[in-house]
Amino acid sequence: MRSLLLILSIIFLTQPYNFSESATPECTLTGNSVDNLASVLATCKEISISNLHVPAGERLTLNAQNGSVITFEGHITFGYKEMSGFLIVIHGNNITVVGAPGNLIDGGGARWWDGLGGNSGKTKPKFFQFRLTNSIVKGLNVKNSPKHCFTITNSENVILTDITYDNLDGDTQGGHNTDAFDTSHSKDVTITNCVVFNQDDCLAINSGDGHVFTNNYCYGGHGISIGSVGGRDNNVVKNIFIKNNTVVNSENGIRIKTNYNTTGIVTNVTYEDITIENITDYGFTNNYCYGG
Ligand SMILES: *[C@@H]1O[C@H](CO)[C@@H](O)[C@H](O)[C@H]1NC(C)=O
Ligand SMILES: *[C@@H]1O[C@H](CO)[C@@H](O)[C@H](O)[C@H]1NC(C)=O
Ligand SMILES: *[C@@H]1O[C@H](CO)[C@@H](O)[C@H](O)[C@H]1NC(C)=O
Ligand SMILES: *[C@@H]1O[C@H](CO)[C@@H](O)[C@H](O)[C@H]1NC(C)=O
Ligand SMILES: *[C@@H]1O[C@H](CO)[C@@H](O)[C@H](O)[C@H]1NC(C)=O
Ligand SMILES: *[C@@H]1O[C@H](CO)[C@@H](O)[C@H](O)[C@H]1NC(C)=O
Ligand SMILES: *[C@@H]1O[C@H](CO)[C@@H](O)[C@H](O)[C@H]1NC(C)=O
């Protein structure tokens, strides 16, 4: 019996397991399939999404265990299919989502772009939905979203930082409604040190409390927006702090949109140190009759 234990412990100790690796092969999603997603989510808290191609019509739904670390590495790509919903959903509490150096999450948006965005034409998926509490998302490099890129909803105490969203190709290839950060039903969301090239709002807050938007660069879109507010199931935007952002070559710098013939509240919004350059429509605009 003692020798058996000794043999077992020798076998265990000689396993080539490196405890400081970010994720084991069993906890890595790679290749051309998401078939092992459910087992990875059930057994792993350190998950790596590495050079993964998500097949057409499938979604990467990361309903992660509390305390998970999800790392995106290499190039992540998606098959093409007309579909609604999201390409990637990340849901959980105390989650760290991190882009490893050199990561690129490429939506291949041009296959859906038809200049019509979310309104008509091809049915397009949004890119990311975050439903997170006490979490951080950092270092993602995202390219070419079919339409809206990041939706942050039912979230609280979340930081999104050092994210690059490069939708520049949409300028010449029909990108439309390619919003960067859209948020609703959330509290204390901080978006900082991000760089955005797109064709619609850089930020759009439909509802929410306590959000912070600082040190971001917005190029080519519709500017930093509150709204549109009204006619939804939550119509309150309050305690918003927007500082040290740059908006370039865009339709608007700063905009507040409240919907025509609806009710709601927009209160205590602070703007400080906003640089705007080459704006076609308005530097600052309050549209109290949006859609009217
Ligand atoms: C373990 O993995 C870490 C991170 O990848 C690496 O820096 C380190 O060199 C590895 N150690 C061994 C013994 O392989
Ligand atoms: C995960 O976090 C949520 C939110 O804080 C909490 O309600 C839940 O009990 C946690 N679950 C586990 C298994 O710890
Ligand atoms: C959050 O998750 C980390 C692992 O990423 C863990 O070390 C920490 O204890 C967790 N915090 C709470 C409050 O559960
Ligand atoms: C303002 O934001 C820019 C990035 O857009 C950053 O480089 C700079 O350090 C920030 N300034 C302050 C005072 O935080
Ligand atoms: C207004 O919002 C700021 C955050 O930007 C917050 O610190 C402050 O307490 C709020 N003021 C009121 C009266 O709620
Ligand atoms: C100003 O922005 C428009 C797009 O809004 C762009 O076509 C034009 O080239 C920009 N001008 C300069 C000087 O960057
Ligand atoms: C305003 O909305 C109400 C329903 O909420 C509708 O009955 C009414 O016709 C609308 N008025 C106008 C002028 O659009």
Tab-separated table of C-alpha atoms and ligand atoms in Angstrom:
chain	number	residue	atom	x	y	z
A	1	MET	CA	0.000	0.000	0.000
A	2	ARG	CA	2.794	2.405	0.930
A	3	SER	CA	4.640	1.695	-2.324
A	4	LEU	CA	1.478	2.286	-4.329
A	5	LEU	CA	1.068	5.712	-2.712
A	6	LEU	CA	4.694	6.477	-3.406
A	7	ILE	CA	4.301	5.535	-7.069
A	8	LEU	CA	1.145	7.650	-7.334
A	9	SER	CA	2.832	10.665	-5.804
A	10	ILE	CA	5.842	10.305	-8.110
A	11	ILE	CA	3.498	10.200	-11.095
A	12	PHE	CA	1.703	13.284	-9.814
A	13	LEU	CA	4.873	15.252	-9.129
A	14	THR	CA	6.350	14.501	-12.520
A	15	GLN	CA	3.316	15.718	-14.484
A	16	PRO	CA	4.520	18.633	-16.651
A	17	TYR	CA	1.980	21.008	-15.145
A	18	ASN	CA	2.961	24.674	-14.990
A	19	PHE	CA	0.824	26.331	-12.338
A	20	SER	CA	1.541	29.820	-13.626
A	21	GLU	CA	0.200	29.139	-17.127
A	22	SER	CA	-2.966	31.132	-17.836
A	23	ALA	CA	-5.062	28.117	-18.856
A	24	THR	CA	-4.548	24.419	-19.407
A	25	PRO	CA	-5.360	22.815	-22.791
A	26	GLU	CA	-8.615	21.500	-21.258
A	27	CYS	CA	-9.587	25.096	-20.492
A	28	THR	CA	-8.691	26.497	-23.906
A	29	LEU	CA	-11.155	27.041	-26.716
A	30	THR	CA	-9.341	26.905	-30.034
A	31	GLY	CA	-9.750	25.647	-33.594
A	32	ASN	CA	-13.026	25.711	-35.500
A	33	SER	CA	-15.572	24.610	-32.942
A	34	VAL	CA	-17.268	25.724	-29.747
A	35	ASP	CA	-18.567	22.207	-29.006
A	36	ASN	CA	-16.595	21.906	-25.755
A	37	LEU	CA	-17.765	25.303	-24.452
A	38	ALA	CA	-20.194	23.890	-21.878
A	39	SER	CA	-17.598	21.548	-20.350
A	40	VAL	CA	-14.962	24.313	-20.271
A	41	LEU	CA	-17.360	26.650	-18.467
A	42	ALA	CA	-18.368	23.947	-15.991
A	43	THR	CA	-14.829	22.912	-15.066
A	44	CYS	CA	-12.592	25.952	-15.602
A	45	LYS	CA	-12.089	29.341	-13.993
A	46	GLU	CA	-9.071	30.225	-16.099
A	47	ILE	CA	-10.345	30.119	-19.640
A	48	SER	CA	-8.385	30.889	-22.756
A	49	ILE	CA	-10.016	31.745	-26.084
A	50	SER	CA	-7.095	31.230	-28.419
A	51	ASN	CA	-7.117	31.527	-32.229
A	52	LEU	CA	-10.731	30.417	-32.256
A	53	HIS	CA	-12.987	30.478	-35.305
A	54	VAL	CA	-16.615	30.557	-34.176
A	55	PRO	CA	-18.688	28.712	-36.812
A	56	ALA	CA	-21.368	30.614	-38.758
A	57	GLY	CA	-24.569	31.125	-36.775
A	58	GLU	CA	-23.006	30.055	-33.453
A	59	ARG	CA	-22.322	32.348	-30.502
A	60	LEU	CA	-19.580	32.435	-27.944
A	61	THR	CA	-21.710	32.513	-24.794
A	62	LEU	CA	-19.409	32.734	-21.790
A	63	ASN	CA	-21.636	32.265	-18.796
A	64	ALA	CA	-18.656	32.120	-16.473
A	65	GLN	CA	-18.247	30.951	-12.893
A	66	ASN	CA	-17.669	33.692	-10.306
A	67	GLY	CA	-14.012	34.695	-10.174
A	68	SER	CA	-13.185	33.510	-13.702
A	69	VAL	CA	-10.373	34.942	-15.798
A	70	ILE	CA	-11.102	34.836	-19.540
A	71	THR	CA	-8.161	35.552	-21.822
A	72	PHE	CA	-8.479	36.275	-25.550
A	73	GLU	CA	-5.303	35.376	-27.439
A	74	GLY	CA	-4.326	35.434	-31.101
A	75	HIS	CA	-6.971	35.984	-33.790
A	76	ILE	CA	-10.619	35.297	-33.082
A	77	THR	CA	-12.892	35.113	-36.141
A	78	PHE	CA	-16.524	34.286	-36.949
A	79	GLY	CA	-18.381	32.549	-39.749
A	80	TYR	CA	-20.966	34.555	-41.652
A	81	LYS	CA	-24.686	34.161	-41.220
A	82	GLU	CA	-27.541	36.646	-40.986
A	83	MET	CA	-28.600	36.490	-37.336
A	84	SER	CA	-29.826	38.656	-34.490
A	85	GLY	CA	-28.497	38.741	-30.923
A	86	PHE	CA	-24.770	38.844	-30.233
A	87	LEU	CA	-21.618	37.108	-31.448
A	88	ILE	CA	-20.111	37.094	-27.923
A	89	VAL	CA	-21.925	37.192	-24.558
A	90	ILE	CA	-19.973	37.412	-21.305
A	91	HIS	CA	-21.950	37.031	-18.106
A	92	GLY	CA	-20.781	36.680	-14.510
A	93	ASN	CA	-19.576	38.171	-11.251
A	94	ASN	CA	-15.980	39.100	-10.390
A	95	ILE	CA	-14.830	38.299	-13.935
A	96	THR	CA	-11.566	39.443	-15.491
A	97	VAL	CA	-11.672	39.588	-19.288
A	98	VAL	CA	-8.260	40.302	-20.748
A	99	GLY	CA	-6.807	40.618	-24.223
A	100	ALA	CA	-3.311	39.136	-24.396
A	101	PRO	CA	-0.738	41.210	-26.314
A	102	GLY	CA	-1.399	40.959	-30.057
A	103	ASN	CA	-5.006	39.783	-29.674
A	104	LEU	CA	-7.444	40.651	-32.462
A	105	ILE	CA	-11.150	39.882	-32.303
A	106	ASP	CA	-12.334	40.398	-35.863
A	107	GLY	CA	-16.068	40.410	-36.528
A	108	GLY	CA	-15.581	40.460	-40.305
A	109	GLY	CA	-18.356	43.057	-40.341
A	110	ALA	CA	-18.022	43.875	-44.045
A	111	ARG	CA	-19.885	40.644	-44.905
A	112	TRP	CA	-23.002	42.145	-43.233
A	113	TRP	CA	-22.509	45.823	-44.056
A	114	ASP	CA	-24.995	47.208	-46.552
A	115	GLY	CA	-25.181	50.822	-45.413
A	116	LEU	CA	-28.488	50.094	-43.623
A	117	GLY	CA	-27.170	49.129	-40.159
A	118	GLY	CA	-29.690	47.912	-37.620
A	119	ASN	CA	-32.702	49.350	-39.410
A	120	SER	CA	-33.125	47.105	-42.406
A	121	GLY	CA	-31.271	45.099	-45.012
A	122	LYS	CA	-29.372	42.064	-43.788
A	123	THR	CA	-30.101	40.855	-40.245
A	124	LYS	CA	-26.941	41.690	-38.360
A	125	PRO	CA	-25.702	40.504	-34.982
A	126	LYS	CA	-24.346	42.946	-32.432
A	127	PHE	CA	-20.825	42.054	-31.354
A	128	PHE	CA	-20.445	41.860	-27.528
A	129	GLN	CA	-22.923	41.798	-24.693
A	130	PHE	CA	-21.496	42.221	-21.183
A	131	ARG	CA	-23.723	41.370	-18.219
A	132	LEU	CA	-21.169	41.686	-15.445
A	133	THR	CA	-20.816	42.721	-11.822
A	134	ASN	CA	-17.581	43.628	-10.004
A	135	SER	CA	-15.596	42.914	-13.151
A	136	ILE	CA	-12.941	44.308	-15.455
A	137	VAL	CA	-12.536	44.068	-19.225
A	138	LYS	CA	-9.159	45.185	-20.522
A	139	GLY	CA	-6.856	45.164	-23.506
A	140	LEU	CA	-9.236	43.860	-26.180
A	141	ASN	CA	-8.496	44.780	-29.800
A	142	VAL	CA	-11.747	44.584	-31.698
A	143	LYS	CA	-12.276	45.131	-35.404
A	144	ASN	CA	-15.189	45.448	-37.845
A	145	SER	CA	-18.417	44.947	-35.969
A	146	PRO	CA	-21.515	44.000	-38.038
A	147	LYS	CA	-23.439	46.728	-36.138
A	148	HIS	CA	-23.329	47.877	-32.455
A	149	CYS	CA	-20.109	46.711	-30.807
A	150	PHE	CA	-20.260	46.667	-26.971
A	151	THR	CA	-23.592	46.452	-25.117
A	152	ILE	CA	-23.240	46.763	-21.345
A	153	THR	CA	-26.495	45.889	-19.604
A	154	ASN	CA	-27.701	44.689	-16.197
A	155	SER	CA	-24.206	45.415	-14.966
A	156	GLU	CA	-22.730	47.027	-11.864
A	157	ASN	CA	-19.239	48.094	-10.908
A	158	VAL	CA	-17.539	47.272	-14.195
A	159	ILE	CA	-14.402	48.800	-15.702
A	160	LEU	CA	-13.681	48.657	-19.432
A	161	THR	CA	-10.177	49.860	-20.161
A	162	ASP	CA	-7.521	49.915	-22.874
A	163	ILE	CA	-9.918	48.697	-25.539
A	164	THR	CA	-9.391	49.471	-29.210
A	165	TYR	CA	-12.382	49.320	-31.534
A	166	ASP	CA	-11.255	49.783	-35.131
A	167	ASN	CA	-14.186	49.986	-37.506
A	168	LEU	CA	-12.446	52.300	-39.957
A	169	ASP	CA	-13.196	49.958	-42.884
A	170	GLY	CA	-16.873	50.757	-42.315
A	171	ASP	CA	-16.283	54.316	-43.589
A	172	THR	CA	-15.858	53.047	-47.159
A	173	GLN	CA	-17.596	49.637	-47.009
A	174	GLY	CA	-21.063	50.460	-45.642
A	175	GLY	CA	-20.677	50.301	-41.850
A	176	HIS	CA	-23.747	51.854	-40.163
A	177	ASN	CA	-25.069	51.901	-36.555
A	178	THR	CA	-21.653	50.685	-35.481
A	179	ASP	CA	-21.915	52.255	-31.983
A	180	ALA	CA	-18.941	51.627	-29.716
A	181	PHE	CA	-20.303	51.523	-26.131
A	182	ASP	CA	-24.065	51.278	-25.491
A	183	THR	CA	-25.259	50.963	-21.927
A	184	SER	CA	-28.579	50.571	-20.120
A	185	HIS	CA	-29.937	49.144	-16.838
A	186	SER	CA	-26.517	49.489	-15.210
A	187	LYS	CA	-24.720	51.247	-12.373
A	188	ASP	CA	-21.129	52.408	-11.992
A	189	VAL	CA	-19.708	51.478	-15.377
A	190	THR	CA	-16.322	53.098	-16.097
A	191	ILE	CA	-14.990	53.281	-19.651
A	192	THR	CA	-11.455	54.630	-19.825
A	193	ASN	CA	-8.385	54.780	-22.076
A	194	CYS	CA	-10.236	53.417	-25.096
A	195	VAL	CA	-9.753	54.277	-28.775
A	196	VAL	CA	-12.699	54.143	-31.178
A	197	PHE	CA	-12.958	54.503	-34.984
A	198	ASN	CA	-16.587	53.985	-36.034
A	199	GLN	CA	-19.695	55.345	-37.780
A	200	ASP	CA	-22.141	56.009	-34.905
A	201	ASP	CA	-22.129	56.939	-31.211
A	202	CYS	CA	-18.850	56.519	-29.368
A	203	LEU	CA	-20.875	56.264	-26.167
A	204	ALA	CA	-24.657	56.012	-25.826
A	205	ILE	CA	-26.263	55.844	-22.392
A	206	ASN	CA	-29.949	54.857	-22.647
A	207	SER	CA	-30.313	54.577	-18.865
A	208	GLY	CA	-27.933	54.309	-15.963
A	209	ASP	CA	-26.402	55.762	-12.826
A	210	GLY	CA	-22.840	56.574	-11.830
A	211	HIS	CA	-21.067	55.982	-15.135
A	212	VAL	CA	-17.634	57.434	-15.875
A	213	PHE	CA	-16.215	58.022	-19.378
A	214	THR	CA	-12.626	59.317	-19.303
A	215	ASN	CA	-9.456	59.521	-21.414
A	216	ASN	CA	-11.073	58.114	-24.558
A	217	TYR	CA	-10.478	58.979	-28.210
A	218	CYS	CA	-13.440	58.906	-30.601
A	219	TYR	CA	-12.936	59.206	-34.361
A	220	GLY	CA	-15.384	59.376	-37.233
A	221	GLY	CA	-18.700	58.700	-35.505
A	222	HIS	CA	-21.569	60.631	-33.938
A	223	GLY	CA	-19.838	61.687	-30.715
A	224	ILE	CA	-20.413	61.142	-27.012
A	225	SER	CA	-24.138	60.694	-26.372
A	226	ILE	CA	-26.636	60.410	-23.612
A	227	GLY	CA	-29.680	58.687	-25.044
A	228	SER	CA	-31.744	58.236	-26.648
A	229	VAL	CA	-33.740	58.352	-23.411
A	230	GLY	CA	-37.481	57.741	-23.161
A	231	GLY	CA	-40.060	55.174	-24.167
A	232	ARG	CA	-38.068	52.239	-22.754
A	233	ASP	CA	-38.525	50.286	-19.534
A	234	ASN	CA	-35.861	52.421	-17.784
A	235	ASN	CA	-35.725	56.119	-18.650
A	236	VAL	CA	-33.401	57.613	-16.030
A	237	VAL	CA	-29.819	58.751	-16.652
A	238	LYS	CA	-28.053	60.315	-13.662
A	239	ASN	CA	-24.696	61.044	-12.042
A	240	ILE	CA	-22.589	60.742	-15.193
A	241	PHE	CA	-18.991	61.987	-15.313
A	242	ILE	CA	-17.364	62.567	-18.713
A	243	LYS	CA	-13.838	63.972	-18.724
A	244	ASN	CA	-10.731	64.293	-20.895
A	245	ASN	CA	-12.058	62.784	-24.103
A	246	THR	CA	-11.247	63.734	-27.682
A	247	VAL	CA	-13.812	63.620	-30.491
A	248	VAL	CA	-12.481	64.013	-34.045
A	249	ASN	CA	-14.032	64.059	-37.565
A	250	SER	CA	-17.460	63.302	-36.159
A	251	GLU	CA	-21.040	64.503	-36.641
A	252	ASN	CA	-21.316	65.799	-33.068
A	253	GLY	CA	-19.034	66.353	-30.121
A	254	ILE	CA	-21.435	65.935	-27.212
A	255	ARG	CA	-25.120	65.155	-27.565
A	256	ILE	CA	-28.148	64.537	-25.354
A	257	LYS	CA	-31.080	62.862	-27.111
A	258	THR	CA	-34.446	62.482	-25.413
A	259	ASN	CA	-37.209	60.841	-27.406
A	260	TYR	CA	-40.212	62.725	-28.733
A	261	ASN	CA	-43.462	62.338	-26.768
A	262	THR	CA	-41.969	60.217	-23.975
A	263	THR	CA	-40.971	60.906	-20.369
A	264	GLY	CA	-37.718	60.344	-18.550
A	265	ILE	CA	-34.987	62.083	-16.543
A	266	VAL	CA	-31.476	63.161	-17.467
A	267	THR	CA	-29.771	64.778	-14.494
A	268	ASN	CA	-26.354	65.573	-13.047
A	269	VAL	CA	-24.198	64.999	-16.110
A	270	THR	CA	-20.734	66.569	-15.903
A	271	TYR	CA	-18.546	67.261	-18.939
A	272	GLU	CA	-14.976	68.448	-18.410
A	273	ASP	CA	-11.983	68.879	-20.714
A	274	ILE	CA	-13.564	67.583	-23.912
A	275	THR	CA	-11.581	68.331	-27.078
A	276	ILE	CA	-13.573	68.402	-30.290
A	277	GLU	CA	-12.134	68.801	-33.769
A	278	ASN	CA	-13.681	68.920	-37.252
A	279	ILE	CA	-17.304	68.367	-36.236
A	280	THR	CA	-19.844	68.504	-39.087
A	281	ASP	CA	-23.101	69.068	-37.154
A	282	TYR	CA	-22.971	70.289	-33.537
A	283	GLY	CA	-20.229	70.697	-30.961
A	284	PHE	CA	-22.826	70.385	-28.234
A	285	THR	CA	-26.476	69.605	-28.855
A	286	ASN	CA	-29.544	68.872	-26.785
A	287	ASN	CA	-32.186	67.229	-28.922
A	288	TYR	CA	-35.311	67.076	-26.751
A	289	CYS	CA	-37.528	65.812	-29.545
A	290	TYR	CA	-35.435	63.002	-30.951
A	291	GLY	CA	-37.337	61.058	-33.582
A	292	GLY	CA	-40.130	63.666	-33.561
B	1	LIG	C1	5.229	28.702	-16.719
B	1	LIG	O1	4.392	29.603	-17.446
B	1	LIG	C2	4.784	30.955	-17.314
B	1	LIG	C3	3.702	31.813	-18.020
B	1	LIG	O2	3.389	31.307	-19.273
B	1	LIG	C4	6.173	31.127	-17.934
B	1	LIG	O3	6.574	32.483	-17.788
B	1	LIG	C5	7.143	30.223	-17.183
B	1	LIG	O4	8.421	30.298	-17.790
B	1	LIG	C6	6.683	28.765	-17.214
B	1	LIG	N1	7.541	27.970	-16.350
B	1	LIG	C7	8.030	26.781	-16.728
B	1	LIG	C8	8.867	26.063	-15.727
B	1	LIG	O5	7.788	26.312	-17.839
B	2	LIG	C1	-21.730	34.511	-7.602
B	2	LIG	O1	-21.884	35.900	-7.431
B	2	LIG	C2	-23.230	36.296	-7.265
B	2	LIG	C3	-23.263	37.829	-7.296
B	2	LIG	O2	-22.460	38.368	-6.288
B	2	LIG	C4	-23.774	35.714	-5.984
B	2	LIG	O3	-25.109	36.101	-5.825
B	2	LIG	C5	-23.677	34.190	-6.053
B	2	LIG	O4	-24.048	33.650	-4.822
B	2	LIG	C6	-22.245	33.762	-6.372
B	2	LIG	N1	-22.230	32.339	-6.624
B	2	LIG	C7	-21.389	31.535	-6.049
B	2	LIG	C8	-21.505	30.088	-6.421
B	2	LIG	O5	-20.516	31.914	-5.255
B	3	LIG	C1	-12.486	37.437	-7.437
B	3	LIG	O1	-11.804	36.532	-8.294
B	3	LIG	C2	-10.422	36.416	-8.002
B	3	LIG	C3	-9.833	35.501	-9.070
B	3	LIG	O2	-9.819	36.192	-10.303
B	3	LIG	C4	-10.241	35.876	-6.607
B	3	LIG	O3	-8.862	35.822	-6.301
B	3	LIG	C5	-10.937	36.788	-5.607
B	3	LIG	O4	-10.878	36.227	-4.321
B	3	LIG	C6	-12.405	36.971	-6.000
B	3	LIG	N1	-12.986	38.009	-5.155
B	3	LIG	C7	-14.121	37.827	-4.497
B	3	LIG	C8	-14.593	38.962	-3.662
B	3	LIG	O5	-14.747	36.771	-4.562
B	4	LIG	C1	-6.275	62.382	-21.205
B	4	LIG	O1	-6.510	61.273	-22.062
B	4	LIG	C2	-5.387	60.926	-22.866
B	4	LIG	C3	-5.809	59.747	-23.735
B	4	LIG	O2	-6.867	60.114	-24.569
B	4	LIG	C4	-4.214	60.540	-21.985
B	4	LIG	O3	-3.088	60.279	-22.795
B	4	LIG	C5	-3.915	61.650	-21.011
B	4	LIG	O4	-2.910	61.221	-20.111
B	4	LIG	C6	-5.156	62.019	-20.238
B	4	LIG	N1	-4.874	63.177	-19.385
B	4	LIG	C7	-5.096	63.140	-18.084
B	4	LIG	C8	-4.786	64.412	-17.352
B	4	LIG	O5	-5.499	62.151	-17.496
B	5	LIG	C1	-23.455	64.074	-9.335
B	5	LIG	O1	-22.646	63.087	-9.943
B	5	LIG	C2	-21.355	62.985	-9.377
B	5	LIG	C3	-20.586	61.957	-10.218
B	5	LIG	O2	-20.305	62.541	-11.460
B	5	LIG	C4	-21.460	62.564	-7.933
B	5	LIG	O3	-20.166	62.508	-7.356
B	5	LIG	C5	-22.310	63.546	-7.175
B	5	LIG	O4	-22.512	63.096	-5.861
B	5	LIG	C6	-23.666	63.695	-7.869
B	5	LIG	N1	-24.426	64.748	-7.223
B	5	LIG	C7	-25.612	64.526	-6.685
B	5	LIG	C8	-26.289	65.725	-6.086
B	5	LIG	O5	-26.135	63.407	-6.666
B	6	LIG	C1	-13.344	66.313	-41.341
B	6	LIG	O1	-14.254	65.235	-41.150
B	6	LIG	C2	-14.850	64.747	-42.328
B	6	LIG	C3	-15.812	63.637	-41.920
B	6	LIG	O2	-16.656	64.034	-40.902
B	6	LIG	C4	-13.804	64.207	-43.258
B	6	LIG	O3	-14.417	63.812	-44.471
B	6	LIG	C5	-12.744	65.266	-43.529
B	6	LIG	O4	-11.686	64.687	-44.277
B	6	LIG	C6	-12.196	65.792	-42.219
B	6	LIG	N1	-11.252	66.865	-42.439
B	6	LIG	C7	-10.027	66.826	-41.974
B	6	LIG	C8	-9.192	68.034	-42.241
B	6	LIG	O5	-9.586	65.872	-41.313
B	7	LIG	C1	-47.939	60.632	-27.619
B	7	LIG	O1	-47.934	59.278	-27.113
B	7	LIG	C2	-49.210	58.789	-26.730
B	7	LIG	C3	-49.012	57.400	-26.161
B	7	LIG	O2	-48.034	57.416	-25.164
B	7	LIG	C4	-50.121	58.765	-27.950
B	7	LIG	O3	-51.406	58.325	-27.544
B	7	LIG	C5	-50.184	60.133	-28.564
B	7	LIG	O4	-50.914	60.053	-29.770
B	7	LIG	C6	-48.794	60.670	-28.871
B	7	LIG	N1	-48.911	62.053	-29.336
B	7	LIG	C7	-48.294	62.498	-30.399
B	7	LIG	C8	-48.554	63.936	-30.743
B	7	LIG	O5	-47.533	61.818	-31.101
